[in-house]
Coordinates of C-alpha atoms in Angstrom, one line a residue:
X21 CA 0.0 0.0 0.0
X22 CA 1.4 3.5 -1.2
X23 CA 1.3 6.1 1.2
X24 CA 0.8 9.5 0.6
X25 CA 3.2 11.6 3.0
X26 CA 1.7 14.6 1.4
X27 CA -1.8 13.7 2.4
X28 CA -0.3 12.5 6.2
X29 CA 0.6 16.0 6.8
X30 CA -2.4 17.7 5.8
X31 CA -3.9 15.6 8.8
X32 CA -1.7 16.6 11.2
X33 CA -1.7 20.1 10.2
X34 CA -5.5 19.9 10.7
X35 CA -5.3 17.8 14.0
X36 CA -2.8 21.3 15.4
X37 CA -5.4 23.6 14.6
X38 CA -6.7 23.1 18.1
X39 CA -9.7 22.7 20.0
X40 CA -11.0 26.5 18.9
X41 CA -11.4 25.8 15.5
X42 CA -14.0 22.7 16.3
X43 CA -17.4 24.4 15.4
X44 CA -16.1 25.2 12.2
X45 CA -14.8 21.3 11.5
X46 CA -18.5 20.3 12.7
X47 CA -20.3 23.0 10.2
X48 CA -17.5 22.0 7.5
X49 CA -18.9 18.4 7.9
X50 CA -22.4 19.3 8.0
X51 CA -22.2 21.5 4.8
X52 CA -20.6 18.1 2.9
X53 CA -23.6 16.8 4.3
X54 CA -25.6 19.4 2.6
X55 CA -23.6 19.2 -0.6
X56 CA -24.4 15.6 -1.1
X57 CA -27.6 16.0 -0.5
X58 CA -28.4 18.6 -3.1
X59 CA -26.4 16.2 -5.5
X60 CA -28.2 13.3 -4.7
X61 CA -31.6 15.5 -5.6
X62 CA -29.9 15.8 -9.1
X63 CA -30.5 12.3 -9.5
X64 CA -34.1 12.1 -8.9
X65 CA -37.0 13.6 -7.2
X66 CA -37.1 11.2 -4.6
X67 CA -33.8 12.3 -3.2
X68 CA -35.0 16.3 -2.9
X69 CA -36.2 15.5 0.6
X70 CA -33.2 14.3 2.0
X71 CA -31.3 17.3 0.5
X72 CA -33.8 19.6 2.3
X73 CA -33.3 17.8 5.4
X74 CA -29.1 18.5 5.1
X75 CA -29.9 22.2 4.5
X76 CA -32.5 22.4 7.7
X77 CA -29.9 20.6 10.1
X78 CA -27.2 22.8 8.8
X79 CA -28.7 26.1 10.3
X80 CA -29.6 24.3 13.1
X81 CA -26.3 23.4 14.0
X82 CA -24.9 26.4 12.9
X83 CA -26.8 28.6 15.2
X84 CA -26.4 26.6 18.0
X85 CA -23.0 26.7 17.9
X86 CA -22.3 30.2 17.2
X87 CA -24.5 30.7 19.8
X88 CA -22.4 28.9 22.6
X89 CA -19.5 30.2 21.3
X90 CA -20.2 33.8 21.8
X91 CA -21.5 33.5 25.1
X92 CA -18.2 31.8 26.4
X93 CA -16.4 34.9 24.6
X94 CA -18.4 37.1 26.3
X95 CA -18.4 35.3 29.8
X96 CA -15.0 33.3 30.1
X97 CA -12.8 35.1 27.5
X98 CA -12.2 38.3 29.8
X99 CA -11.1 35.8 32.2
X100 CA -8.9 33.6 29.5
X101 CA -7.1 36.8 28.9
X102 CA -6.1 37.3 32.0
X103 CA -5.3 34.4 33.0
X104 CA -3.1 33.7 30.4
X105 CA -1.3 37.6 30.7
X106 CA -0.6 36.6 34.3
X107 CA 0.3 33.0 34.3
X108 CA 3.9 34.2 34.8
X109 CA 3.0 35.3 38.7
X110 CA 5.2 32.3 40.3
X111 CA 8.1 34.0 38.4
X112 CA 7.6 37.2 39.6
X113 CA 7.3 39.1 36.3
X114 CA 5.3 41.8 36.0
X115 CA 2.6 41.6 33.1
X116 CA 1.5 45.3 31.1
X117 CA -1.9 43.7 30.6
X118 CA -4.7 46.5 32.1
X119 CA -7.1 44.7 34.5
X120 CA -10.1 46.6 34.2
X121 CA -11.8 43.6 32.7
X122 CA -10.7 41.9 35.7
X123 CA -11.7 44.0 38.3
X124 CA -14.8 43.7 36.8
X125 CA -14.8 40.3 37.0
X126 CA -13.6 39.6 40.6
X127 CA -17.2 40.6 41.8
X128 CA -19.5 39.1 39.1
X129 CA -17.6 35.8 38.2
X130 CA -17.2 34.9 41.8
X131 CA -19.6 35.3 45.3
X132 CA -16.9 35.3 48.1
X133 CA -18.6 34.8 51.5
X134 CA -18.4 38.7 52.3
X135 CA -17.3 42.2 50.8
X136 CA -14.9 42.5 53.4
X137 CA -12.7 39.6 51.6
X138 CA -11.8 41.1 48.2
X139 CA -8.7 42.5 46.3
X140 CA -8.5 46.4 47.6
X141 CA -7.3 47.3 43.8
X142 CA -10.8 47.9 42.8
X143 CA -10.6 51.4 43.2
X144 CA -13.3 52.3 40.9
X145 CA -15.9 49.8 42.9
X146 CA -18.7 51.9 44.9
X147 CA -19.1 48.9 46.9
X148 CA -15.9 48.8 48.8
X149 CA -16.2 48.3 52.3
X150 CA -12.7 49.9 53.8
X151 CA -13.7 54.0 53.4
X152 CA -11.1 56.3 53.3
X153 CA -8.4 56.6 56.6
X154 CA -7.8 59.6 58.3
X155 CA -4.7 59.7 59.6
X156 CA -4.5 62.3 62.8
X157 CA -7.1 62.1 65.3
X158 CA -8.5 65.9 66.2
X159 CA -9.2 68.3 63.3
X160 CA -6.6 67.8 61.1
X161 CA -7.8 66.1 57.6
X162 CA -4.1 64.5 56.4
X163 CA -5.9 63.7 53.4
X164 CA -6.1 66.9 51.9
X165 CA -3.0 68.8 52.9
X166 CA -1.3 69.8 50.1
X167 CA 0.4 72.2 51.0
X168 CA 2.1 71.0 53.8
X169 CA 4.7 69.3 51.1
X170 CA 5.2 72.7 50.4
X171 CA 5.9 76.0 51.9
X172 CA 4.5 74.9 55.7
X173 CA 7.3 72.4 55.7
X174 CA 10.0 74.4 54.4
X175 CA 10.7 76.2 57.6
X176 CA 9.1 74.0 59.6
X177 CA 11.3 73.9 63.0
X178 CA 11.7 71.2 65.7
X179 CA 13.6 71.4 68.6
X180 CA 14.9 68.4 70.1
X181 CA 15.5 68.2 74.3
X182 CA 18.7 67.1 75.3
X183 CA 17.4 64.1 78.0
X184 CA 19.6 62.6 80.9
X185 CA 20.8 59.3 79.2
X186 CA 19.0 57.3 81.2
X187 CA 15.9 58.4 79.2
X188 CA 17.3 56.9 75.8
X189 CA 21.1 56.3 75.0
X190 CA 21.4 54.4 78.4
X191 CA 19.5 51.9 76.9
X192 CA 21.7 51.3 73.2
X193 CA 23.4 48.9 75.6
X194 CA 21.5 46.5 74.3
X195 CA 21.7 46.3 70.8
X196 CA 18.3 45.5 70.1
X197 CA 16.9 48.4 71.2
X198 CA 17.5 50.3 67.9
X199 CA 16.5 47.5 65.6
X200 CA 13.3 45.7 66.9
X201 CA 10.0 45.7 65.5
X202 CA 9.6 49.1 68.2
X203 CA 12.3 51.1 67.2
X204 CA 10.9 53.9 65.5
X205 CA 11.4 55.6 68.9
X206 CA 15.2 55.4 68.4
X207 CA 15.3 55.9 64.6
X208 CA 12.8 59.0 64.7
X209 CA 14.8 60.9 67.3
X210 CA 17.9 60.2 65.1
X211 CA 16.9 61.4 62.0
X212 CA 15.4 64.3 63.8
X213 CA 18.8 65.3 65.6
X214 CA 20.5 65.0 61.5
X215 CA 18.0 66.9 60.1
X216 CA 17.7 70.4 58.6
X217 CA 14.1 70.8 60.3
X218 CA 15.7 70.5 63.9
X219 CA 16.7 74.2 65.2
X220 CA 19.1 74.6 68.4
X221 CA 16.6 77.8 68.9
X222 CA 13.9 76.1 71.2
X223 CA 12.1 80.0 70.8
X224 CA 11.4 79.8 67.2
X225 CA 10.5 76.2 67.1
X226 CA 7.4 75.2 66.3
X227 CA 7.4 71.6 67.4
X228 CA 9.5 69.9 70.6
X229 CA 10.8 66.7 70.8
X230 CA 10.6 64.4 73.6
X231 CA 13.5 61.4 73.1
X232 CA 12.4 58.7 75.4
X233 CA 13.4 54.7 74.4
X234 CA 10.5 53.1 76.4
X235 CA 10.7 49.2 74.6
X236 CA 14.3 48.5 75.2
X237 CA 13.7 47.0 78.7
X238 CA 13.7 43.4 77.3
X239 CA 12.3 40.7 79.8
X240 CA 15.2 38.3 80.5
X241 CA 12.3 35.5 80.7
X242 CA 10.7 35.7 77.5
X243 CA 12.7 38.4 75.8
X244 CA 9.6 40.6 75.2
X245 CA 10.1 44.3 76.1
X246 CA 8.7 44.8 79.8
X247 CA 7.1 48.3 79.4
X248 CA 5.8 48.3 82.8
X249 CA 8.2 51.2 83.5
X250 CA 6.8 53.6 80.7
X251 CA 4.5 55.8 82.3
X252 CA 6.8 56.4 85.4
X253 CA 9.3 56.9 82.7
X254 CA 7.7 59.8 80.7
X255 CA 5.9 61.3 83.9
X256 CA 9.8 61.7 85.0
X257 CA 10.8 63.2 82.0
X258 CA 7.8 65.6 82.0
X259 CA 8.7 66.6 85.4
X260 CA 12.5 67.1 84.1
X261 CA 11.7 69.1 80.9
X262 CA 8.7 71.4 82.8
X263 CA 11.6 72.5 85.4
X264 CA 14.0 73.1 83.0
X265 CA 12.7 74.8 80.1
X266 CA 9.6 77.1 79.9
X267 CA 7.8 75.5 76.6
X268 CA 6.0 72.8 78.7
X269 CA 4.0 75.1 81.0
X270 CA 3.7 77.6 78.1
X271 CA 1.4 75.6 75.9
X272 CA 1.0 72.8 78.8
X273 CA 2.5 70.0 76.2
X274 CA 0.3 70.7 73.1
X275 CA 3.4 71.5 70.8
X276 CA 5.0 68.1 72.6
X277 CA 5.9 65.3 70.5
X278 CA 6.2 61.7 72.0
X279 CA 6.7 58.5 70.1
X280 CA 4.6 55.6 71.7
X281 CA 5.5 52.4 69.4
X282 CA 4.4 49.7 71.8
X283 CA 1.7 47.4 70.7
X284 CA -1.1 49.8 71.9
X285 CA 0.9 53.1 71.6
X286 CA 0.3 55.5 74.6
X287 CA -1.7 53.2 76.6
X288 CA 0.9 51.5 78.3
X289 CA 0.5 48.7 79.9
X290 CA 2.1 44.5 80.1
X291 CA 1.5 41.8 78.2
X292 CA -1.2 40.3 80.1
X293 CA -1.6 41.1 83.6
X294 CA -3.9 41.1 86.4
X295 CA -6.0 44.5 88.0
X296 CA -3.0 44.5 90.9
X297 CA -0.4 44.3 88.3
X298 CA 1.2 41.1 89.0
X299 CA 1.3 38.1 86.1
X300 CA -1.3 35.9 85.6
X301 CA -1.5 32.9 84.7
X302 CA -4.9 31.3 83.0
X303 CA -6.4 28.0 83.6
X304 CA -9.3 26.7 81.6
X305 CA -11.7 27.6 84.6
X306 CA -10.5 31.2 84.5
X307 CA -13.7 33.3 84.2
X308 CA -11.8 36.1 83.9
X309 CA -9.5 35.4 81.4
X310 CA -11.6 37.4 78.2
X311 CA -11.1 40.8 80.4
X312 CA -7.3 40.4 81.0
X313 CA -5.9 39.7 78.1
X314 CA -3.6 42.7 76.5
X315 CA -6.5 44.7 74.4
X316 CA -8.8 45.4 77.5
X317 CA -5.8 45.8 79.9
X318 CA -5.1 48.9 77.3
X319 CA -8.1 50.3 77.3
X320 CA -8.4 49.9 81.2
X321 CA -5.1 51.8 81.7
X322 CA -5.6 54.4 79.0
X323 CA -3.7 56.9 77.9
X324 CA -1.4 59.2 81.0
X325 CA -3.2 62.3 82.3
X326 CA -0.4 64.6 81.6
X327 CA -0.2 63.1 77.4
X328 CA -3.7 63.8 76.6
X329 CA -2.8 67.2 75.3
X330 CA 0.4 66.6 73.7
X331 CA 0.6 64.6 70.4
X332 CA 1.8 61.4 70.1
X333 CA 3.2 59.5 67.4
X334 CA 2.7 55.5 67.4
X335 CA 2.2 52.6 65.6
X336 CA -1.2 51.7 67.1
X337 CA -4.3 52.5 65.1
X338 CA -8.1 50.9 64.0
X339 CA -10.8 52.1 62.5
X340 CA -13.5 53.6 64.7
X341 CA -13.6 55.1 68.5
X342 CA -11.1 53.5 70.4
X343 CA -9.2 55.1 74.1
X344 CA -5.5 54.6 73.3
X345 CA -5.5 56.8 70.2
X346 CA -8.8 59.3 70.7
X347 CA -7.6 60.3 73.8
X348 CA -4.9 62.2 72.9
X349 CA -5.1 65.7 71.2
X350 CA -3.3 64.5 67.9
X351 CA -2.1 61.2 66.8
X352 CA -0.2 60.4 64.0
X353 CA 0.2 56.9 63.0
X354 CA 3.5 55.1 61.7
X355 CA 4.0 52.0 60.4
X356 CA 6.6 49.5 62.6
X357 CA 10.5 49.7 62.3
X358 CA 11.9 47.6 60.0
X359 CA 15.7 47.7 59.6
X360 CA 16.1 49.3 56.1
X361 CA 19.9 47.8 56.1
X362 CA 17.8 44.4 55.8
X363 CA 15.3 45.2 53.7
X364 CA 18.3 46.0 51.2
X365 CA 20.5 43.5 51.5
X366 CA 17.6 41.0 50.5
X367 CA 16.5 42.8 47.7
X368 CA 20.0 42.8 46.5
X369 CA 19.7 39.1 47.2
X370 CA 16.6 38.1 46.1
X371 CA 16.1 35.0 43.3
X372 CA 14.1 36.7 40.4
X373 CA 11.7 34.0 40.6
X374 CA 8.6 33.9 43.4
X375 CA 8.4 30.4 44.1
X376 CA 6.3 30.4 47.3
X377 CA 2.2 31.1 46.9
X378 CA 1.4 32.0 50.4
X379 CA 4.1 32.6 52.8
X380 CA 3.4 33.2 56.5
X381 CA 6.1 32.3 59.3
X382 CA 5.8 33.9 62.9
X383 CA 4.1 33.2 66.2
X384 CA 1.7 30.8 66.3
X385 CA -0.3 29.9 69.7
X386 CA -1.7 26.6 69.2
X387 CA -2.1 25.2 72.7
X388 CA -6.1 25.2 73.7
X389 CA -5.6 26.0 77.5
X390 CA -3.2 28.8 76.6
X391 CA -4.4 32.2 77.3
X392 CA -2.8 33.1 74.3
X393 CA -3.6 30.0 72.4
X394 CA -7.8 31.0 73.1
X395 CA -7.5 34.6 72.3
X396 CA -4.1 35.6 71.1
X397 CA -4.9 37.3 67.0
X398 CA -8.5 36.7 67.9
X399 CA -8.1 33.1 67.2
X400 CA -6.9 34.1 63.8
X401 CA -3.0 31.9 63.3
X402 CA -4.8 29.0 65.0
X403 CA -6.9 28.9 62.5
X404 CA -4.3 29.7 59.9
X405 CA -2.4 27.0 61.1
X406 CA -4.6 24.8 61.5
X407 CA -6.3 24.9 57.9
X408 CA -2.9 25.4 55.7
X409 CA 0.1 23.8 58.3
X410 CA 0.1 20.9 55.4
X411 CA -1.2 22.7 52.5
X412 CA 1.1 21.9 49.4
X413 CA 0.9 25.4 48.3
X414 CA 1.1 27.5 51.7
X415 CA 4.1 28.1 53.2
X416 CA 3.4 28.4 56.9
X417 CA 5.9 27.7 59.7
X418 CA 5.9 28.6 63.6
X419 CA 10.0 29.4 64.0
X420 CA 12.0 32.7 62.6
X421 CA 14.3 31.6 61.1
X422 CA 17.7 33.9 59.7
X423 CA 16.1 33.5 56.3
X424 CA 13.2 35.3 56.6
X425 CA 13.3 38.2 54.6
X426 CA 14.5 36.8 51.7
X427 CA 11.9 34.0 52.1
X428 CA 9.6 37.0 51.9
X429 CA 11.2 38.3 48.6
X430 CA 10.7 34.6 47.2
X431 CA 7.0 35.0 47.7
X432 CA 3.5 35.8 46.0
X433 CA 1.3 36.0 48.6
X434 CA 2.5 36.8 52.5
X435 CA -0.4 36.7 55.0
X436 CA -0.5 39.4 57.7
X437 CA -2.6 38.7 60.7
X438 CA -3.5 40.4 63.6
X439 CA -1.3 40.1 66.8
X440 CA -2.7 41.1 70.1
X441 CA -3.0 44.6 68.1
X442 CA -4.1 45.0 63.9
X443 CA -0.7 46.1 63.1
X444 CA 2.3 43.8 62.0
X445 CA 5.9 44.3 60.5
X446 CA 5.0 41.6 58.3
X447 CA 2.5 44.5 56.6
X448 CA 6.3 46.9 55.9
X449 CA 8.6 44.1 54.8
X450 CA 5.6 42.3 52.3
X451 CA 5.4 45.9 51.0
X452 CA 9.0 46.4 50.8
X453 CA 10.3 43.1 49.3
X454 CA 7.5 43.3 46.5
X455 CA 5.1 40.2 48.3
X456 CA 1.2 41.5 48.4
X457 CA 0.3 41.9 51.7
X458 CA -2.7 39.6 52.8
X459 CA -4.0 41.8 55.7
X460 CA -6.4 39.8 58.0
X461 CA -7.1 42.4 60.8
X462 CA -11.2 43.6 60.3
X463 CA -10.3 46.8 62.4
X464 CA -6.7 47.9 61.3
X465 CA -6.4 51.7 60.5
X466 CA -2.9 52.0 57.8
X467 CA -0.5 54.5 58.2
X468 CA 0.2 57.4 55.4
X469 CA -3.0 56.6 53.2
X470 CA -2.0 59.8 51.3
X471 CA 1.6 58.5 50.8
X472 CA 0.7 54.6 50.1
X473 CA -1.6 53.6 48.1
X474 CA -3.0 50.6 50.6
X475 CA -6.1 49.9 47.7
X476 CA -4.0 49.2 45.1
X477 CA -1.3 47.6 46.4
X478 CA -3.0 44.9 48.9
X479 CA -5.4 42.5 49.3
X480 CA -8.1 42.5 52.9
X481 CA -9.9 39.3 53.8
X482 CA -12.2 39.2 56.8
X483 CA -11.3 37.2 60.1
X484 CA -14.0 34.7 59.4
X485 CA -13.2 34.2 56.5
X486 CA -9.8 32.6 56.9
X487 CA -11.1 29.5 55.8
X488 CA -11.5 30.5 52.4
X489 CA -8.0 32.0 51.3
X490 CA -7.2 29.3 48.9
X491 CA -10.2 30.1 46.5
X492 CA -9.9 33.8 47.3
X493 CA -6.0 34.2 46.2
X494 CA -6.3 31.8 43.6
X495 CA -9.7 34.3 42.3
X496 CA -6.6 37.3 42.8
X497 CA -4.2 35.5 40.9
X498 CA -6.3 34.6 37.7
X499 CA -7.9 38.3 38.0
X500 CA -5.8 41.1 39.0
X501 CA -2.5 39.8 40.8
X502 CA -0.3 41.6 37.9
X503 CA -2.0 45.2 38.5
X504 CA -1.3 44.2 42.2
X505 CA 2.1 43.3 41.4
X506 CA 2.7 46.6 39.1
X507 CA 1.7 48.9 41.9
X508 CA 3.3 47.6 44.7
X509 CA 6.8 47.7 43.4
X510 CA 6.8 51.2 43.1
X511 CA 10.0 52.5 45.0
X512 CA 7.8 55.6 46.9
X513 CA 5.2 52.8 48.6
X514 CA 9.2 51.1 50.3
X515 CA 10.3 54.3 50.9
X516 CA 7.3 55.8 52.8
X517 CA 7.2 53.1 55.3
X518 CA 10.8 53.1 56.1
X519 CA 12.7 55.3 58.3
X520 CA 16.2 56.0 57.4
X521 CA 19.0 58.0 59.5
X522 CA 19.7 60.8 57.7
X523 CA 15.8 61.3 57.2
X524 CA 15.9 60.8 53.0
X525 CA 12.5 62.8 51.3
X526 CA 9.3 60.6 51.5
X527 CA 10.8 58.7 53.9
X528 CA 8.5 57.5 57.1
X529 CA 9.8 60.4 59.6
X530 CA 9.4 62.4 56.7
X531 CA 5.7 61.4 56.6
X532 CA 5.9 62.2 60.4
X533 CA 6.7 65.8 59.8
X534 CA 4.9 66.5 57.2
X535 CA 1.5 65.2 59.2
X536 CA 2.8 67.9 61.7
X537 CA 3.3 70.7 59.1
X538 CA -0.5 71.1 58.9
X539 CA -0.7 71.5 62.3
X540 CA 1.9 74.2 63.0
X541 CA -1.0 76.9 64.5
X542 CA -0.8 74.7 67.6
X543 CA 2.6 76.6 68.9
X544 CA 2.7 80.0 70.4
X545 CA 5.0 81.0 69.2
X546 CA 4.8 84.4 68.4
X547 CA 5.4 84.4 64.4
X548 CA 1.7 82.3 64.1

């Protein structure tokens, strides 16, 4: 038998089409079917019945089918597109495709369990949940000063107390005091004493610093900072600077900067503790065990008597009424110190490709008759750990380890949960190593709204929702996770949430100042 090679390779060239091209090979068969039968109806009159037949199935089929196939163009293809402009997310490369068909989508193709959970880039969507943040507490809208970049922060002068050293540089024995999770304190009064704002006039200032390290008395049990001393602390230094220098008594603190970066900011207080101030330990028949743990001890305690007129810069802050930031005359929020040393050195090091989904490694309080196992991050990593520990796809481990960052940098997703407060340094270094932030905190308040662009650049999922992050990132990553992607690794959204000695434009204390700019009127000072 001869075979035709010619003929072979039509077939296969036919067979590569692909599977697109089927309703036409299905309306090319049924038109040979309509062919034959108007040559069969050449042949007699008792054939012209089957040829009408050929000719009625033909349109049937045709319609049909173009029917089906426009409605998947119209309902998957947006999708297909996207999918296949973003399939290159484990690599960590950035597609150009414009996902305003899938923001579109991320509502309509898929019902999540509640508004809260959903991909904060839909900026144009009137349904959105998270309203816009203000960022000082009293009368000051941060949102819409736009000057305060401007001529109000030019000569904008702070003057920075010289403390006894046993209010700050006593404690840079410790080395960790100026690079934990808490030490804006230390890096804010730095970049202050380098700047061009600070003036060695305290008369023409129009702001005056208060340098007092309160987190770098480290338990030697647990290595947690013991803060128990902080409002004896600041009461002494009060005392100290109201004897000394006039400025105090004159405005009675309100042109007083402090910098509260404990877990609660200004309401100081232990980690858990009892009414008389001595540990506590909880046992399953505790019945008073909701009340004590680190939230409601805050709000018990409250913000100092003498600080409620002053303004205080921390990194506490949620959405709503709450005593440890309303209290105070002016707050400005910050976002939690993360060395900026480290945050380079593992961008410098990081592998081009993101070969971890979901990354989460941190605490993790697992035990049932644990205080902090019951209500430490509102139940929130138990569940976390419990659901995805074994995962394939989710990275999730209870140790540090030294590889941390860069495991960050290797990462698409990286899951931000609440602590015993909203706030996390996992929210700065997802941000800054280019991993979208997962934020799972239904009350947290983000710093610099005006400087980052939280909406774009992260994703929110409800606390009760934590069950459902595997179809909700997996939605994100066939929808939007390249505009995502695209926005966050914009150097201004690393740059605002880090604080660098000298203090670099746009930088966090930057931010800090000019929050403060707008707010300059609150001096006496003579000139205003």
């Amino acid at each position: 038998m001869v075979i035709n090679n010619t003929e072979v390779e039509k077939q296969r060239k036919k067979r590569r089409r692909g599977w697109w091209l089927f309703p036409f090979h299905v309306l090319g068969t049924v038109r040979t079917m309509k062919t034959s039968g108007a040559a069969s109806s050449a042949t007699g009159h008792r054939h012209a019945s089957r040829a009408d037949k050929g000719r009625h199935v033909y349109k049937y089929i045709r319609g049909i089918l173009w029917f089906f196939f426009l409605l998947y163009l119209l309902t998957c293809g947006p999708d297909l597109l996207w999918l296949l402009a973003s399939s290159s997310f484990a690599g960590g490369e950035l597609a150009a495709v414009e996902p305003h068909a899938a923001r579109q989508s991320l509502h309509s193709t898929m019902s999540l369990p509640s508004l809260f959970s959903r991909a904060l880039v839909e900026a144009s969507d009137d349904t959105v949940v998270q309203q816009p943040i203000k960022l000082l507490s009293a009368n000051f809208d941060h949102m819409s000063c736009g000057s305060c970049a401007g001529g109000l922060m030019e000569d904008l002068k702070v003057f920075v107390y010289e403390l006894p050293s046993r209010f700050n540089s006593d404690w840079l024995s410790n080395e960790r005091c100026s690079n934990h999770l808490f030490a804006a304190e230390v890096a804010i009064h730095r970049a202050l004493l380098k700047s061009s704002h600070r003036t060695l006039k305290p008369e023409e200032a129009h702001f005056f610093f208060v340098p007092i390290y309160a987190t770098c008395n480290f338990s030697t049990v647990n290595g947690f900072p013991a803060i128990g001393h902080a409002r004896p602390l600041f009461a002494t230094a009060v005392a100290h600077i109201a004897a000394a220098y006039p400025f105090w008594n004159r405005s009675n603190g309100a042109d007083h900067i402090f910098v509260a970066t404990h877990d609660h900011g200004a309401c100081f207080h232990t980690m858990v503790s009892s009414p008389s101030g001595a540990s506590f330990k909880s046992t399953p028949s505790s019945s008073r065990a909701v009340s004590l743990i680190e939230e409601d001890v805050a709000r018990k305690d409250g913000i100092p008597e003498f600080l409620k007129r002053s303004i205080i810069v921390q990194t506490f802050g949620v959405k709503g009424q709450h005593p440890c930031q309303d209290a105070a005359a002016l707050t400005v929020q910050i976002p939690p110190y993360v060395p900026p040393e480290a945050i380079g050195k593992a961008l410098v090091e990081r592998k081009r490709k993101r070969d971890i989904w979901v990354f989460f490694r941190g605490k993790m309080e697992i035990h049932p008759k644990n205080i902090s196992g019951r209500f430490y991050s509102r139940g929130v990593r138990t569940e976390i750990w419990r659901r995805y520990s074994g995962r394939r796809r989710f990275f999730v481990k209870r140790e540090r380890a030294e590889g941390y960052l860069s495991e960050i940098a290797r990462s698409v997703f990286c899951l931000c949960p609440l602590g015993w407060a909203p706030w996390s340094p996992r929210i700065v270094e997802s941000v800054a190593l280019g991993c979208v932030p997962v934020i799972i905190a239904d009350d947290i308040r983000l710093p610099f709204p005006d400087a980052v662009p939280w909406r774009d650049i992260s994703l929110t999922v409800a606390e009760r929702d934590v069950g459902r992050l595997g179809r909700i990132l997996s939605h994100v990553a066939a929808t939007n996770l390249s505009a995502i992607q695209r926005n966050l690794w914009r150097d201004s959204n690393r740059r605002s949430l880090l604080f660098n000695v000298p203090l670099r434009h746009g930088d966090a204390t930057w931010q800090v100042l000019r929050a403060l700019a707008g707010h300059r009127s609150r001096t006496p000072i003579a000139s205003f």
